[in-house]
mmCIF file of C-alpha atoms in Angstrom:
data_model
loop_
_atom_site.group_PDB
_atom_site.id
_atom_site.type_symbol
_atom_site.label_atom_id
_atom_site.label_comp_id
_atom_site.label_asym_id
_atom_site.label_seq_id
_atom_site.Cartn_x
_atom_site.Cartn_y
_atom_site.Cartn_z
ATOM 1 C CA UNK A 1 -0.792 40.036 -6.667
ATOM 2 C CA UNK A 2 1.145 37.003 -7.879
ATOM 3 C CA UNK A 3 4.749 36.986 -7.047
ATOM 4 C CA UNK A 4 7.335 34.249 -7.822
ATOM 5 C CA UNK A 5 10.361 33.551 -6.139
ATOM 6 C CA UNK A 6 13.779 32.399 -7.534
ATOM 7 C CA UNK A 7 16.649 31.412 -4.828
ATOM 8 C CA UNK A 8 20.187 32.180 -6.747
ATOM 9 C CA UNK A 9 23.269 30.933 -4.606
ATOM 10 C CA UNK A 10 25.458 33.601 -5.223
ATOM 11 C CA UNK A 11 28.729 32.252 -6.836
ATOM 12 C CA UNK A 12 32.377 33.622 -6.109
ATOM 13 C CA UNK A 13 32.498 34.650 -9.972
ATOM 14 C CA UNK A 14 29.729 36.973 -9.427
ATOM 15 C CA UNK A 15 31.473 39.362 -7.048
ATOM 16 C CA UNK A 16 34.324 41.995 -7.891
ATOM 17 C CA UNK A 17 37.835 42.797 -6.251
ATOM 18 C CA UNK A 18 35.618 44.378 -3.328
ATOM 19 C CA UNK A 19 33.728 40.867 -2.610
ATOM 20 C CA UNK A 20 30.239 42.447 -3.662
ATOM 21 C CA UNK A 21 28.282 41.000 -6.152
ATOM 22 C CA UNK A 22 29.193 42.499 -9.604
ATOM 23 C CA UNK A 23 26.234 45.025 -10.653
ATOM 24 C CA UNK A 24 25.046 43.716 -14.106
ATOM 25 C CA UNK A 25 24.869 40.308 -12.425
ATOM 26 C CA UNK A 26 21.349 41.238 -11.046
ATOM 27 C CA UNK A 27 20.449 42.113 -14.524
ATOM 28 C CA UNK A 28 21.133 38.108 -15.158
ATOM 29 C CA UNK A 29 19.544 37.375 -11.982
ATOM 30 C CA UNK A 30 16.402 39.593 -13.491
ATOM 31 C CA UNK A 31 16.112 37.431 -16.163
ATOM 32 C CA UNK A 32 16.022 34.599 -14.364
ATOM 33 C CA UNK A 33 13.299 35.946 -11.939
ATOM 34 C CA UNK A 34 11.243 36.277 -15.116
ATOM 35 C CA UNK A 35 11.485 33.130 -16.790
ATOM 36 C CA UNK A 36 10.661 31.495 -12.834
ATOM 37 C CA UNK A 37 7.527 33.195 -12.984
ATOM 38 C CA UNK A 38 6.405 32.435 -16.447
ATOM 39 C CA UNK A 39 7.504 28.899 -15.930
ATOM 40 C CA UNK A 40 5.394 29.313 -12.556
ATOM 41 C CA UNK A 41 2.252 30.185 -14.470
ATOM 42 C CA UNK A 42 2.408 27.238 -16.984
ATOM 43 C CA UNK A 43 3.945 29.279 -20.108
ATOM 44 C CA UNK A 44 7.130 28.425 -21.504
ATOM 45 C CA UNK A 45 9.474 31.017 -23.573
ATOM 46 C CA UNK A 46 11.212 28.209 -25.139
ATOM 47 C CA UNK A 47 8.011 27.285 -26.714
ATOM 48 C CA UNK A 48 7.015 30.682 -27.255
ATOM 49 C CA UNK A 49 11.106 31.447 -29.321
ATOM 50 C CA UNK A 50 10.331 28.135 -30.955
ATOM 51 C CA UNK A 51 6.939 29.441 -32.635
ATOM 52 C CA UNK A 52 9.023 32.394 -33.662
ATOM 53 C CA UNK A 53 8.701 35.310 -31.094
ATOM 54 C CA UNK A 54 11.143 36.885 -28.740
ATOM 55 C CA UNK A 55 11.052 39.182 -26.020
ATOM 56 C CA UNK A 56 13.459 42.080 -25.846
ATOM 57 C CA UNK A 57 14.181 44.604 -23.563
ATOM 58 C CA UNK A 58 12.924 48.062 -23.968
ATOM 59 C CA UNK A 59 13.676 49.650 -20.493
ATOM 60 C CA UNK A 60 15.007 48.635 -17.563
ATOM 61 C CA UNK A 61 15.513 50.557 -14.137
ATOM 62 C CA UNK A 62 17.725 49.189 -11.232
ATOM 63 C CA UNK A 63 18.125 50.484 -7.921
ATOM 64 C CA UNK A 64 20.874 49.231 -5.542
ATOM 65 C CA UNK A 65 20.250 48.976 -2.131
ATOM 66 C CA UNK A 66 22.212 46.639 0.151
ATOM 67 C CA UNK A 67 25.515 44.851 -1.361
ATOM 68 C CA UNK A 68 25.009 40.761 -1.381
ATOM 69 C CA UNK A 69 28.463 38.726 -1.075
ATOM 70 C CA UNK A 70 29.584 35.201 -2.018
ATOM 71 C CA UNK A 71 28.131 32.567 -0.294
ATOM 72 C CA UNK A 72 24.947 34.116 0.488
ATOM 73 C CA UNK A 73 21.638 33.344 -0.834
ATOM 74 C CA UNK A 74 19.448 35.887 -3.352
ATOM 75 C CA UNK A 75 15.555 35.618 -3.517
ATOM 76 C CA UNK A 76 14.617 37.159 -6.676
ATOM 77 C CA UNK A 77 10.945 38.509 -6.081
ATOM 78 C CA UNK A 78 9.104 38.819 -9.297
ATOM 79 C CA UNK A 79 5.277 40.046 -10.507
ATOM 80 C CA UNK A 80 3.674 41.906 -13.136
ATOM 81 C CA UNK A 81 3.880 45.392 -12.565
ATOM 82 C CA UNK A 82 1.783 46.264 -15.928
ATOM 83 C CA UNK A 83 0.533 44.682 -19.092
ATOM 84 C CA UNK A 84 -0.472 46.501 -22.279
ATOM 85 C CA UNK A 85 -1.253 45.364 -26.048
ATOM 86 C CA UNK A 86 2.498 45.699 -26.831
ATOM 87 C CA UNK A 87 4.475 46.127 -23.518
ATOM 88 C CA UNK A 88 4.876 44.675 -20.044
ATOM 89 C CA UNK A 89 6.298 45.822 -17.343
ATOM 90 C CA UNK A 90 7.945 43.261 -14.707
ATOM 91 C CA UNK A 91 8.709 44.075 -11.288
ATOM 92 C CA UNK A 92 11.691 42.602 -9.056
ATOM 93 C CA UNK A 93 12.961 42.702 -5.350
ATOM 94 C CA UNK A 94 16.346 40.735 -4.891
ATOM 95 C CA UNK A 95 16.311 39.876 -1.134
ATOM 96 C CA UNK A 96 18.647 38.953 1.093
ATOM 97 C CA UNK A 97 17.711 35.885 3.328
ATOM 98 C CA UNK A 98 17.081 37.985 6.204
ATOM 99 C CA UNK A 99 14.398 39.796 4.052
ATOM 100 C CA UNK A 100 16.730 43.056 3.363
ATOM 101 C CA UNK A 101 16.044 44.547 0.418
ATOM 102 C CA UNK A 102 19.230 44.164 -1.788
ATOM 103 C CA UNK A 103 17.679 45.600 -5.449
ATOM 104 C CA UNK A 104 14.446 47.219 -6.438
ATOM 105 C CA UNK A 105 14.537 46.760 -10.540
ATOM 106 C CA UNK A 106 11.884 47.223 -12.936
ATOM 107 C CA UNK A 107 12.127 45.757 -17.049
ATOM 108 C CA UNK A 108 9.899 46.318 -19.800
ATOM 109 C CA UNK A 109 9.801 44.184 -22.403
ATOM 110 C CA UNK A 110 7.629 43.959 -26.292
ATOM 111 C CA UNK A 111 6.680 40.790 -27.775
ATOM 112 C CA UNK A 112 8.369 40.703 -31.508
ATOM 113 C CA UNK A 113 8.385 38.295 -34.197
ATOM 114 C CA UNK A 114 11.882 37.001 -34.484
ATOM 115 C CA UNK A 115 12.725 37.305 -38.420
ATOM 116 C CA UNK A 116 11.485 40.844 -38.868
ATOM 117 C CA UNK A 117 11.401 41.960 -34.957
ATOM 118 C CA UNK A 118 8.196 43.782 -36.053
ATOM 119 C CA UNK A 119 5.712 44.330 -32.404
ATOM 120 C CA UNK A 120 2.486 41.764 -32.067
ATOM 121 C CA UNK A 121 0.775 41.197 -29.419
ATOM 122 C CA UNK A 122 0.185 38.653 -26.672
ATOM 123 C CA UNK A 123 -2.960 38.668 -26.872
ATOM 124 C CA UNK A 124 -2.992 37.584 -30.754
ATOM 125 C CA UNK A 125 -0.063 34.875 -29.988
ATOM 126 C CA UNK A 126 -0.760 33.529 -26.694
ATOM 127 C CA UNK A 127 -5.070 34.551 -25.539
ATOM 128 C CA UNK A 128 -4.446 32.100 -22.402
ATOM 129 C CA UNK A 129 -1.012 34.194 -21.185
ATOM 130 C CA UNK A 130 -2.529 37.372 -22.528
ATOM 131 C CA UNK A 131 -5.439 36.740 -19.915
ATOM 132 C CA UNK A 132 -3.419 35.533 -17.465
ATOM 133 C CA UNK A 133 -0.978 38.386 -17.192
ATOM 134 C CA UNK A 134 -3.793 41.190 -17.151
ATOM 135 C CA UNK A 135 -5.498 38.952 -14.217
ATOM 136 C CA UNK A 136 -1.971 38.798 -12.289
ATOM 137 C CA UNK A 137 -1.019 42.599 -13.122
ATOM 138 C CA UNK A 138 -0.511 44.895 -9.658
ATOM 139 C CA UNK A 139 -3.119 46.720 -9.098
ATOM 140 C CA UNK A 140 -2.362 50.116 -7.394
ATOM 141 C CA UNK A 141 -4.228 50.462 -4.087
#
């Protein structure tokens, strides 16, 4: 299984009155485990928004486990839990540098062109990153 890994130094801005990181900030932190491990594969969702497609969120599924403070550092785990003609299905871990699990989190996202938002799939815009994600997908033991 391919995972990619995004470090995130975790910023005073990001944590509330209790000096915890702020929830929906791992929602950003997601996002930015995704786009690490499409850039890691050689894809590019600038290029992808700039031949009119975008890639919203359907679903997404977080699971807090371990509160991360300012001044530490956040490994954003991310893979390919599933890929279908219309929808896949990322997986994260947000990690604490001693390996702790901080965040389990799942998203799913569609592929849409961006003036009508009607579905299409990766596989008719993109054959290369089509293949590439059903290669990478996990595969349940």
């Amino acid at each position: 299984m391919f995972v990619s890994n995004k470090e995130i130094e975790i910023r005073y801005a990001e944590t509330d009155q209790m000096g915890v990181v702020y929830h929906s900030n791992y929602i950003i932190w997601l996002e930015l485990g995704r786009t690490q491990l499409i850039h890691d594969l050689g894809f590019s969702v600038t290029q992808l928004e700039a031949d009119g497609y975008v890639s919203p969120v359907m679903d997404i599924s977080i699971q807090y486990k371990a509160a991360m403070r300012y001044g530490q550092v956040a490994t954003v785990r991310t893979w390919i839990e599933s890929h279908g003609k219309l929808r896949t299905v990322y997986g994260y871990e947000v990690l604490h540098e001693d390996g702790t699990v901080a965040v389990t989190a799942k998203s799913e996202h569609i592929l849409v062109k961006k003036e009508s938002f009607r579905p299409v799939s990766l596989g008719k815009v993109d054959p290369k990153w089509d293949r590439k994600y059903k290669e990478i997908e996990r595969k349940e033991a």
